[in-house]
PDB file of C-alpha atoms in Angstrom:
ATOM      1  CA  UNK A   1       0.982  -9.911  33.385  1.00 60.00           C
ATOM      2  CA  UNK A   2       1.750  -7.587  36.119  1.00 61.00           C
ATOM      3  CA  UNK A   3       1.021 -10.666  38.498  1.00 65.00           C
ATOM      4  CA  UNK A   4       3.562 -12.506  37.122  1.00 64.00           C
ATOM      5  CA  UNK A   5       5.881  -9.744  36.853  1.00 62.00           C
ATOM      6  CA  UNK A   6       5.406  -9.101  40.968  1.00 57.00           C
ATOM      7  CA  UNK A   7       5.371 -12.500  41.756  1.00 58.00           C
ATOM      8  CA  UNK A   8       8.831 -13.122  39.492  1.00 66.00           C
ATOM      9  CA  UNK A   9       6.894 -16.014  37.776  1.00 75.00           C
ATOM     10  CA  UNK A  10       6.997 -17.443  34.147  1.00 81.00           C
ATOM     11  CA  UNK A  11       4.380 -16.443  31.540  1.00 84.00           C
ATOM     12  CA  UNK A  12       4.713 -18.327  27.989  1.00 87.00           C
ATOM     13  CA  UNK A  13       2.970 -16.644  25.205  1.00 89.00           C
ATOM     14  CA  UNK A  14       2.521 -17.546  21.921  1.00 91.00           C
ATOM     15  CA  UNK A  15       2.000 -15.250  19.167  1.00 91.00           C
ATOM     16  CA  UNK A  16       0.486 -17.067  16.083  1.00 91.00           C
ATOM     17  CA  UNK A  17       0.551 -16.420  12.859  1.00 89.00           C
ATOM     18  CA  UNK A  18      -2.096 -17.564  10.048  1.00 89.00           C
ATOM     19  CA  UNK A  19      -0.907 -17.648   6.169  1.00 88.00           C
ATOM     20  CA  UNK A  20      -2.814 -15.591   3.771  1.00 88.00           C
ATOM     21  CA  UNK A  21      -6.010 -16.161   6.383  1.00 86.00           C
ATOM     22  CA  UNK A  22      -8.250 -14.081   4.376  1.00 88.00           C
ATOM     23  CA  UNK A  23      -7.727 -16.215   1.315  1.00 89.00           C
ATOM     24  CA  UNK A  24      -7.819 -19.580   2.632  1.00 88.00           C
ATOM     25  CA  UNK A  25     -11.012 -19.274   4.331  1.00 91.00           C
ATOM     26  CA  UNK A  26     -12.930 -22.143   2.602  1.00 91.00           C
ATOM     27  CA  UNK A  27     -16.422 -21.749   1.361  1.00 92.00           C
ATOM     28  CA  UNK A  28     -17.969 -25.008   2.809  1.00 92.00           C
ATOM     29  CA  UNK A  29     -16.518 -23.848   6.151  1.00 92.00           C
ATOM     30  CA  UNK A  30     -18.138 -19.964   5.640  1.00 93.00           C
ATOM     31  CA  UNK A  31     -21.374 -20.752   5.053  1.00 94.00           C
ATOM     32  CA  UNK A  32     -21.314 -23.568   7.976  1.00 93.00           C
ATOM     33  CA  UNK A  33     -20.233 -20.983  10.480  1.00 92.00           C
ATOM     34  CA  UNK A  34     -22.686 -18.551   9.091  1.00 93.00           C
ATOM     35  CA  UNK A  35     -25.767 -20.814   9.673  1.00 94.00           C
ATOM     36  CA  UNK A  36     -23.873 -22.191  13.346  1.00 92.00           C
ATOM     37  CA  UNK A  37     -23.798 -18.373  14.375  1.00 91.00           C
ATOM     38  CA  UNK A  38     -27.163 -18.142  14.218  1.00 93.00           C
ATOM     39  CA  UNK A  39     -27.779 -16.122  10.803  1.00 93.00           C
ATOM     40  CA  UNK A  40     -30.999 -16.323   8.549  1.00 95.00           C
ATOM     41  CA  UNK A  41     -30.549 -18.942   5.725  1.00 95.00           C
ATOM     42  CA  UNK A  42     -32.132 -15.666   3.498  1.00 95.00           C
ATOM     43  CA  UNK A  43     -29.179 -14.057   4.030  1.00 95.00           C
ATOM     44  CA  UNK A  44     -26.582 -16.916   3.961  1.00 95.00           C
ATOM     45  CA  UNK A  45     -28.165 -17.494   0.311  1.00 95.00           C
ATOM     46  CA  UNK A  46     -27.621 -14.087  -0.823  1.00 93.00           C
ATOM     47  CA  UNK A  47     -23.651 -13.929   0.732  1.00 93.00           C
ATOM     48  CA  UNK A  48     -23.189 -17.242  -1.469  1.00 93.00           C
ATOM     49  CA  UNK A  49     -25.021 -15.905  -4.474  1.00 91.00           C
ATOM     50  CA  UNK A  50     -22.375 -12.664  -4.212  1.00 89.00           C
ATOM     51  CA  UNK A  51     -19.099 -15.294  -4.039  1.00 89.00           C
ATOM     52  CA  UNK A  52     -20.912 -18.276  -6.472  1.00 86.00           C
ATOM     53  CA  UNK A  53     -20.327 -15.076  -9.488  1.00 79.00           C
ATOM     54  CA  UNK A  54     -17.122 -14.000  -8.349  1.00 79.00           C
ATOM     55  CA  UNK A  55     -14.217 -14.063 -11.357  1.00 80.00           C
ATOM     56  CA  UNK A  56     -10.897 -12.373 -11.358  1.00 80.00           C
ATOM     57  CA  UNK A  57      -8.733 -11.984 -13.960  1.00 82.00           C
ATOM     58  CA  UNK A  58      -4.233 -11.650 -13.151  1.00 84.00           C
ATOM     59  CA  UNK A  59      -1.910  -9.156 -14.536  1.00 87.00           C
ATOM     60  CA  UNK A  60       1.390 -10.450 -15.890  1.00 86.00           C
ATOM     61  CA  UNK A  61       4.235  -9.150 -18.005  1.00 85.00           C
ATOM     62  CA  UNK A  62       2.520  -9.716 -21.042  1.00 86.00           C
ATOM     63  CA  UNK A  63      -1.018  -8.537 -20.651  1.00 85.00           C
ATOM     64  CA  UNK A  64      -4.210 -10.434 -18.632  1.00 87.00           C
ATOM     65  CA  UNK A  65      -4.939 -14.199 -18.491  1.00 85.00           C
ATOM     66  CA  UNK A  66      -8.722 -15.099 -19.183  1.00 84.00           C
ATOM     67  CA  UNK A  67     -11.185 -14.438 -16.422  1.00 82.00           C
ATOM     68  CA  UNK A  68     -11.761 -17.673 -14.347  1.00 81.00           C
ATOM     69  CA  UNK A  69     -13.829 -18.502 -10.970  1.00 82.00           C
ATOM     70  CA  UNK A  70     -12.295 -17.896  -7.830  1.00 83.00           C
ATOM     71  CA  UNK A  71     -13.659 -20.692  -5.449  1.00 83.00           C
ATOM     72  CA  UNK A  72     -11.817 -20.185  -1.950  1.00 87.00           C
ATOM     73  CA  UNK A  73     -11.073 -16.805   0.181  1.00 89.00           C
ATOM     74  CA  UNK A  74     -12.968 -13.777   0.970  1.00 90.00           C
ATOM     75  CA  UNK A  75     -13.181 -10.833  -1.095  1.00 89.00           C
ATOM     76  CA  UNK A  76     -10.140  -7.917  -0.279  1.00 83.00           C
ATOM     77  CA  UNK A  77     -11.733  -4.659   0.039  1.00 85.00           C
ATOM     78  CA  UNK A  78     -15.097  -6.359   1.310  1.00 87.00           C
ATOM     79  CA  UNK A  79     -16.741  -4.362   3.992  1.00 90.00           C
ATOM     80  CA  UNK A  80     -18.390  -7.334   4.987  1.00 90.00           C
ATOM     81  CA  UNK A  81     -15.227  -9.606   5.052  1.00 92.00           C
ATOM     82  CA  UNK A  82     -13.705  -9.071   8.517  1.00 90.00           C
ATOM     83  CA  UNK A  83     -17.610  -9.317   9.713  1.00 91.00           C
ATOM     84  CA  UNK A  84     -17.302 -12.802   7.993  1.00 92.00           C
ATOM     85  CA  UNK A  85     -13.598 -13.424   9.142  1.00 92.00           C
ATOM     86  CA  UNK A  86     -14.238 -12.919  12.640  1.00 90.00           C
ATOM     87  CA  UNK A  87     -17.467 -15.411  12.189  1.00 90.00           C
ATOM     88  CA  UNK A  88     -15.334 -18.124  10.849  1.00 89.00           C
ATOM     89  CA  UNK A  89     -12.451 -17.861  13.352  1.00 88.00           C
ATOM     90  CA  UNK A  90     -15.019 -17.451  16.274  1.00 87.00           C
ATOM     91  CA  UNK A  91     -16.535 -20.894  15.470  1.00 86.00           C
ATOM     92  CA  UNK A  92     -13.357 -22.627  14.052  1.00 83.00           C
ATOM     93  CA  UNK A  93     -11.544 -22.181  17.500  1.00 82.00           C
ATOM     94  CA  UNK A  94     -14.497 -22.505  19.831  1.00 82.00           C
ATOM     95  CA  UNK A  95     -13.476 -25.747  20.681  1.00 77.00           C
ATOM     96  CA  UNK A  96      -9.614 -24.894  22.027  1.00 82.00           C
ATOM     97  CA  UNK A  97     -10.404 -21.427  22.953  1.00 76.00           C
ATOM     98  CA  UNK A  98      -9.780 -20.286  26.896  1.00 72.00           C
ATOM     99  CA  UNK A  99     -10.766 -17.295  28.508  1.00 69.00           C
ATOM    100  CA  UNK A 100      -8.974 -14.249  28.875  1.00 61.00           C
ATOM    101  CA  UNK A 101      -5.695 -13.874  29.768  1.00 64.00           C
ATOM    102  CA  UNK A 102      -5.314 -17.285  28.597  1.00 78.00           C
ATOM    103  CA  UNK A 103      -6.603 -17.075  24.833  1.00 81.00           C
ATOM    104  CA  UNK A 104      -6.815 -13.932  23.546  1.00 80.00           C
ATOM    105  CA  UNK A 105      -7.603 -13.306  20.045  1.00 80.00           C
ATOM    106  CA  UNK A 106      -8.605 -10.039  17.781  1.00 79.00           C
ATOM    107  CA  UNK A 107      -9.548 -11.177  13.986  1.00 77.00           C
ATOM    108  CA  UNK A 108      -6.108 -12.901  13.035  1.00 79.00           C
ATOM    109  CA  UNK A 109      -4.002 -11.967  16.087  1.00 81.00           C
ATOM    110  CA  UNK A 110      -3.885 -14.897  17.922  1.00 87.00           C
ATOM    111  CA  UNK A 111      -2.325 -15.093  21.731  1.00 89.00           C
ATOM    112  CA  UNK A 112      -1.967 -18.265  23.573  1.00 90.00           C
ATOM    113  CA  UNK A 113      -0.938 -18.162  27.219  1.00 88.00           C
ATOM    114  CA  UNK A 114      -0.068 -20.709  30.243  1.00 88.00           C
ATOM    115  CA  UNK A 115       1.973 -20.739  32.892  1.00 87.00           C
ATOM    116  CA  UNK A 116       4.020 -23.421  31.658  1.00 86.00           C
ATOM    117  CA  UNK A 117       6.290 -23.915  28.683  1.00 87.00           C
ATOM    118  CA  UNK A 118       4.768 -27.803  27.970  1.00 90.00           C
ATOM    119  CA  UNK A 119       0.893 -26.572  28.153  1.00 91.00           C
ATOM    120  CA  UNK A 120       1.363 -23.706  25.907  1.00 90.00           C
ATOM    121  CA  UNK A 121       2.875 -26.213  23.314  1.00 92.00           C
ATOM    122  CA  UNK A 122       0.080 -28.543  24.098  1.00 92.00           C
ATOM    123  CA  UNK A 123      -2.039 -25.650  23.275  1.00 91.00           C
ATOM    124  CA  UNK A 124      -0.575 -24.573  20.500  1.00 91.00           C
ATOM    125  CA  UNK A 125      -0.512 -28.170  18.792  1.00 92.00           C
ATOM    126  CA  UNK A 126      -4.211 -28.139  19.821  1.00 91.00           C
ATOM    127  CA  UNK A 127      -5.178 -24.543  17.900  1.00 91.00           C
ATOM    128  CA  UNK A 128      -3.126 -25.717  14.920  1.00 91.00           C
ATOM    129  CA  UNK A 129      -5.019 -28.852  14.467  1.00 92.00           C
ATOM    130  CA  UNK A 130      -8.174 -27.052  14.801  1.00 88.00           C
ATOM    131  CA  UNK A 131      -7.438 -24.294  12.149  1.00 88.00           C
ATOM    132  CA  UNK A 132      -5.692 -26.459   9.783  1.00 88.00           C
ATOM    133  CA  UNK A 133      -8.150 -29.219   9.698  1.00 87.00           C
ATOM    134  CA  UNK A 134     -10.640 -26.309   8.848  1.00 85.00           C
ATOM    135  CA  UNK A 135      -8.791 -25.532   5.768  1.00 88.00           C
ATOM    136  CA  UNK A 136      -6.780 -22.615   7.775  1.00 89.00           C
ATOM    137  CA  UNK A 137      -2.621 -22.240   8.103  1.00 89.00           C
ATOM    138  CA  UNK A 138      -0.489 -21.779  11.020  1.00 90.00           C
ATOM    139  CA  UNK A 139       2.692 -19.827   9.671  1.00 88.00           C
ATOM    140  CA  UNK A 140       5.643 -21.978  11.213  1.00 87.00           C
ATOM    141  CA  UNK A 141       8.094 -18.783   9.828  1.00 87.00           C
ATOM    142  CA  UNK A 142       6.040 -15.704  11.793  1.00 89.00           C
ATOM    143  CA  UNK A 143       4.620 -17.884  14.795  1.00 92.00           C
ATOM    144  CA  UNK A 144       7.076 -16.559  17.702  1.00 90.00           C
ATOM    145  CA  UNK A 145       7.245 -17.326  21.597  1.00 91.00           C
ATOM    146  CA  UNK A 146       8.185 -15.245  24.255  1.00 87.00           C
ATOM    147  CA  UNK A 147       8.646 -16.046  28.199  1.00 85.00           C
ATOM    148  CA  UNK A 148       7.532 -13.190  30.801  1.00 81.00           C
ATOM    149  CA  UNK A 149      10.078 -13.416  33.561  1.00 74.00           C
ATOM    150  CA  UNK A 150      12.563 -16.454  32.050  1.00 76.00           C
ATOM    151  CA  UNK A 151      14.689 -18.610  34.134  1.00 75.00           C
ATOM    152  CA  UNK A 152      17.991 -20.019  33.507  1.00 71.00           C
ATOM    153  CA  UNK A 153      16.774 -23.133  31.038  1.00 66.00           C
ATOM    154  CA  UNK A 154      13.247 -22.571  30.071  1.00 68.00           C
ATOM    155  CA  UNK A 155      13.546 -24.271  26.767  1.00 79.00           C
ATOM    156  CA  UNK A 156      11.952 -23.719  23.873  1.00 85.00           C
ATOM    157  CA  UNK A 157       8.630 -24.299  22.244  1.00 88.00           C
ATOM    158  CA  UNK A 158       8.064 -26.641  19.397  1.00 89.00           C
ATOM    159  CA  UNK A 159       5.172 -27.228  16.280  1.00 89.00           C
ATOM    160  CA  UNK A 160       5.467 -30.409  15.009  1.00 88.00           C
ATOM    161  CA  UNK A 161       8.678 -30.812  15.777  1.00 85.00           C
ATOM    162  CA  UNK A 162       9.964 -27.315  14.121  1.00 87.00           C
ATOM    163  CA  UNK A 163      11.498 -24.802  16.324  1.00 90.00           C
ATOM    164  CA  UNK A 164       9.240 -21.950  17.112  1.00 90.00           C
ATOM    165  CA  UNK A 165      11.535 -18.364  17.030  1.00 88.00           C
ATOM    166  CA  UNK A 166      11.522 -16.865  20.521  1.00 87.00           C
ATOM    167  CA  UNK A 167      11.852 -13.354  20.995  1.00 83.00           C
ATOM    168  CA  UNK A 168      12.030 -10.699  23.833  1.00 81.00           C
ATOM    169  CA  UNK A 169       9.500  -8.404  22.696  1.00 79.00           C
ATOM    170  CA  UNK A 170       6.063  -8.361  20.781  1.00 80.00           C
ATOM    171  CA  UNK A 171       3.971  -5.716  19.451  1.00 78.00           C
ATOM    172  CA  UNK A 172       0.176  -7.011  19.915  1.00 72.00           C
ATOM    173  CA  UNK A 173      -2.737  -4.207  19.386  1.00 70.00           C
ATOM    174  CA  UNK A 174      -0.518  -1.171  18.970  1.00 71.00           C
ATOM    175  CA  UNK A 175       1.436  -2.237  22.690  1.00 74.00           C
ATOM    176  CA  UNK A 176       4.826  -3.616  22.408  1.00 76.00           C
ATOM    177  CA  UNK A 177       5.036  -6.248  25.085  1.00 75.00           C
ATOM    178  CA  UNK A 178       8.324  -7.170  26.324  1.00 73.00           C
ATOM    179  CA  UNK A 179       9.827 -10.279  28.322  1.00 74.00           C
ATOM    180  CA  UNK A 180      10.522  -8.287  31.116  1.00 70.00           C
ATOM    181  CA  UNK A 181       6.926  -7.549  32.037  1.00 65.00           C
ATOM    182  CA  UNK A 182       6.800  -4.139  30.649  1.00 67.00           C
ATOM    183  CA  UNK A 183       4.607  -2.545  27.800  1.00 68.00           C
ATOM    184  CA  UNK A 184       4.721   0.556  25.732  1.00 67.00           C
ATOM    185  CA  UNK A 185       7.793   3.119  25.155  1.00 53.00           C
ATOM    186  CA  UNK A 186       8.381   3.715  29.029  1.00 44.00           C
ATOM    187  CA  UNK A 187      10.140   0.602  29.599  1.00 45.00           C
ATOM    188  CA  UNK A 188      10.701   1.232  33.530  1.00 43.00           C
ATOM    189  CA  UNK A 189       7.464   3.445  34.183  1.00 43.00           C
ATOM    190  CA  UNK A 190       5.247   1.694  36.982  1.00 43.00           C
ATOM    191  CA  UNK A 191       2.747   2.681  35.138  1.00 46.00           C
ATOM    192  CA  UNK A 192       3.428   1.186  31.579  1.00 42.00           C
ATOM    193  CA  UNK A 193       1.069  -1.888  32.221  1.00 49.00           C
ATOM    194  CA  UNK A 194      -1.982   0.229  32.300  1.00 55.00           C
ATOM    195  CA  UNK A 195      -1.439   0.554  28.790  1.00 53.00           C
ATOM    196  CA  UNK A 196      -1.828  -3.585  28.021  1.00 50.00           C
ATOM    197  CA  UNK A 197      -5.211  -3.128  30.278  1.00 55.00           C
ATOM    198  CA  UNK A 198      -6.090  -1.030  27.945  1.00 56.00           C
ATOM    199  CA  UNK A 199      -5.668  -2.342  25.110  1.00 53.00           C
ATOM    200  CA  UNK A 200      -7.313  -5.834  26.202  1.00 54.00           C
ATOM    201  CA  UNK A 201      -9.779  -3.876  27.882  1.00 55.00           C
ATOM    202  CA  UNK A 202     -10.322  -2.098  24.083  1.00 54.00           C
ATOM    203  CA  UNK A 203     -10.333  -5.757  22.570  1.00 50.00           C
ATOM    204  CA  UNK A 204     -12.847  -6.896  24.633  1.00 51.00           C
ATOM    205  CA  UNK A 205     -15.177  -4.262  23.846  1.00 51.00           C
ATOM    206  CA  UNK A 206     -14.675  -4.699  20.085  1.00 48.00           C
ATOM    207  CA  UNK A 207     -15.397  -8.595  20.450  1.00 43.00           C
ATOM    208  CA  UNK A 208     -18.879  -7.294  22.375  1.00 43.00           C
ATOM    209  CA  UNK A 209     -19.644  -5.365  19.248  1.00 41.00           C
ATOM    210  CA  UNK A 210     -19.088  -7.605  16.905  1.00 42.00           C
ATOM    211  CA  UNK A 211     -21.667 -10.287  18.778  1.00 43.00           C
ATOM    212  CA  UNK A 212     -24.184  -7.768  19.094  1.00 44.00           C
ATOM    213  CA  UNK A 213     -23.707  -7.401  15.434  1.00 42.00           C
ATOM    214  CA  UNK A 214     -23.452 -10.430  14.396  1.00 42.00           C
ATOM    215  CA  UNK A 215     -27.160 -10.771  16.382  1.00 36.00           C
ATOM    216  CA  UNK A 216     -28.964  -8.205  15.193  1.00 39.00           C
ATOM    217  CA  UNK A 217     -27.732  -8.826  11.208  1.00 38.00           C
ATOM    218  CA  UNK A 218     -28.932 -13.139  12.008  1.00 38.00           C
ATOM    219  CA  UNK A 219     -32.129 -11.739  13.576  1.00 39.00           C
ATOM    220  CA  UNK A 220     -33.058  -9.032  10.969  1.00 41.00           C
ATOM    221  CA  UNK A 221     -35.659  -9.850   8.131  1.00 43.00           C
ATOM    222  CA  UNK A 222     -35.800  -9.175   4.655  1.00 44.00           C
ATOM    223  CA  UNK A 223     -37.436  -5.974   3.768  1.00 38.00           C
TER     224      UNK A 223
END
């Protein structure tokens, strides 16, 4: 960002949103990105066996409806939920994810980047067809766009035909990124864009973690 912010050049960024992603993971989907990532078919059984038994029950004004099965989503409160999360979105978007700075992505939060307005919307069309054909859901509402270093007429960005909201400033991993290039409270520091390095620096580290994780829990046996 700071390159473009020198160089006075456009950066688009997208900032998706997904609907309700932990409860519209589907179960066909989890356990085919559990045994694509690599983990033990032991262990895929017994994750199934722990969502094949679970039942829920809903409070309403006049008491509790009968318990029934609940057959899509992850379980809220789950420990191992955001372990399976992140396995499901690291497989579901292998095939339009980009490197960093172009695609960057920490569980839900989703960043798309390109130096032009018509590739990011090419890019966004392509992540939305790959979640939603997945059983996943691009919000169309909380999906924004934001230009780094605007010109007179940029345009806009569009998802299936639907405006996406543009905005002037984003806060992504605790850093409030801002159409002007800067980051962080000191708007007109020089050094405000150390704290984005930081934070994707952070990011990256965390993604690192969670793949040596996700090796040694696929590569473990049964006791």
């Amino acid at each position: 960002m700071e390159k473009y912010r020198d160089g006075q050049r456009e950066l688009h960024c997208v900032f998706v949103d997904l609907e309700k992603a932990y409860d519209r993971v589907p179960r066909e989907e989890l356990w085919y990105c559990m045994r694509k990532s690599g983990v033990a078919e032991t262990y895929v059984r017994v994750v199934q066996d722990m969502y094949e038994r679970s039942r829920t029950r809903v409070r309403c004004a006049v008491g509790q409806t009968e318990e029934f099965k609940v057959e899509v989503g992850l379980h809220q409160g789950s420990a191992l939920s955001p372990f399976l999360f992140a396995m499901v979105m690291d497989q579901l978007s292998e095939e339009v994810r980009q490197e960093s700075p172009w695609t960057m992505m920490f569980a839900d939060d989703i960043v798309i980047c390109s130096e032009s307005r018509e590739q990011v919307e090419e890019n966004l069309e392509r992540w939305r067809f790959a979640l939603e054909r997945r059983g996943m859901k691009v919000s169309r509402s909380k999906t924004e766009y934001m230009c780094v270093n605007e010109r007179e007429g940029s345009g806009t960005v569009r998802l299936q035909g639907e405006e996406v909201k543009k905005i002037r400033e984003f806060k992504y991993l605790g850093s409030t990124v801002q159409s002007n290039g800067a980051c962080g409270k000191e708007k007109s520091h020089p050094r405000y864009f150390v704290q984005i390095q930081k934070s994707m620096k952070e990011e990256e580290r965390l993604i690192v973690v969670e793949r040596n994780s996700q090796f040694v829990f696929s590569q473990q046996e049964p006791v």
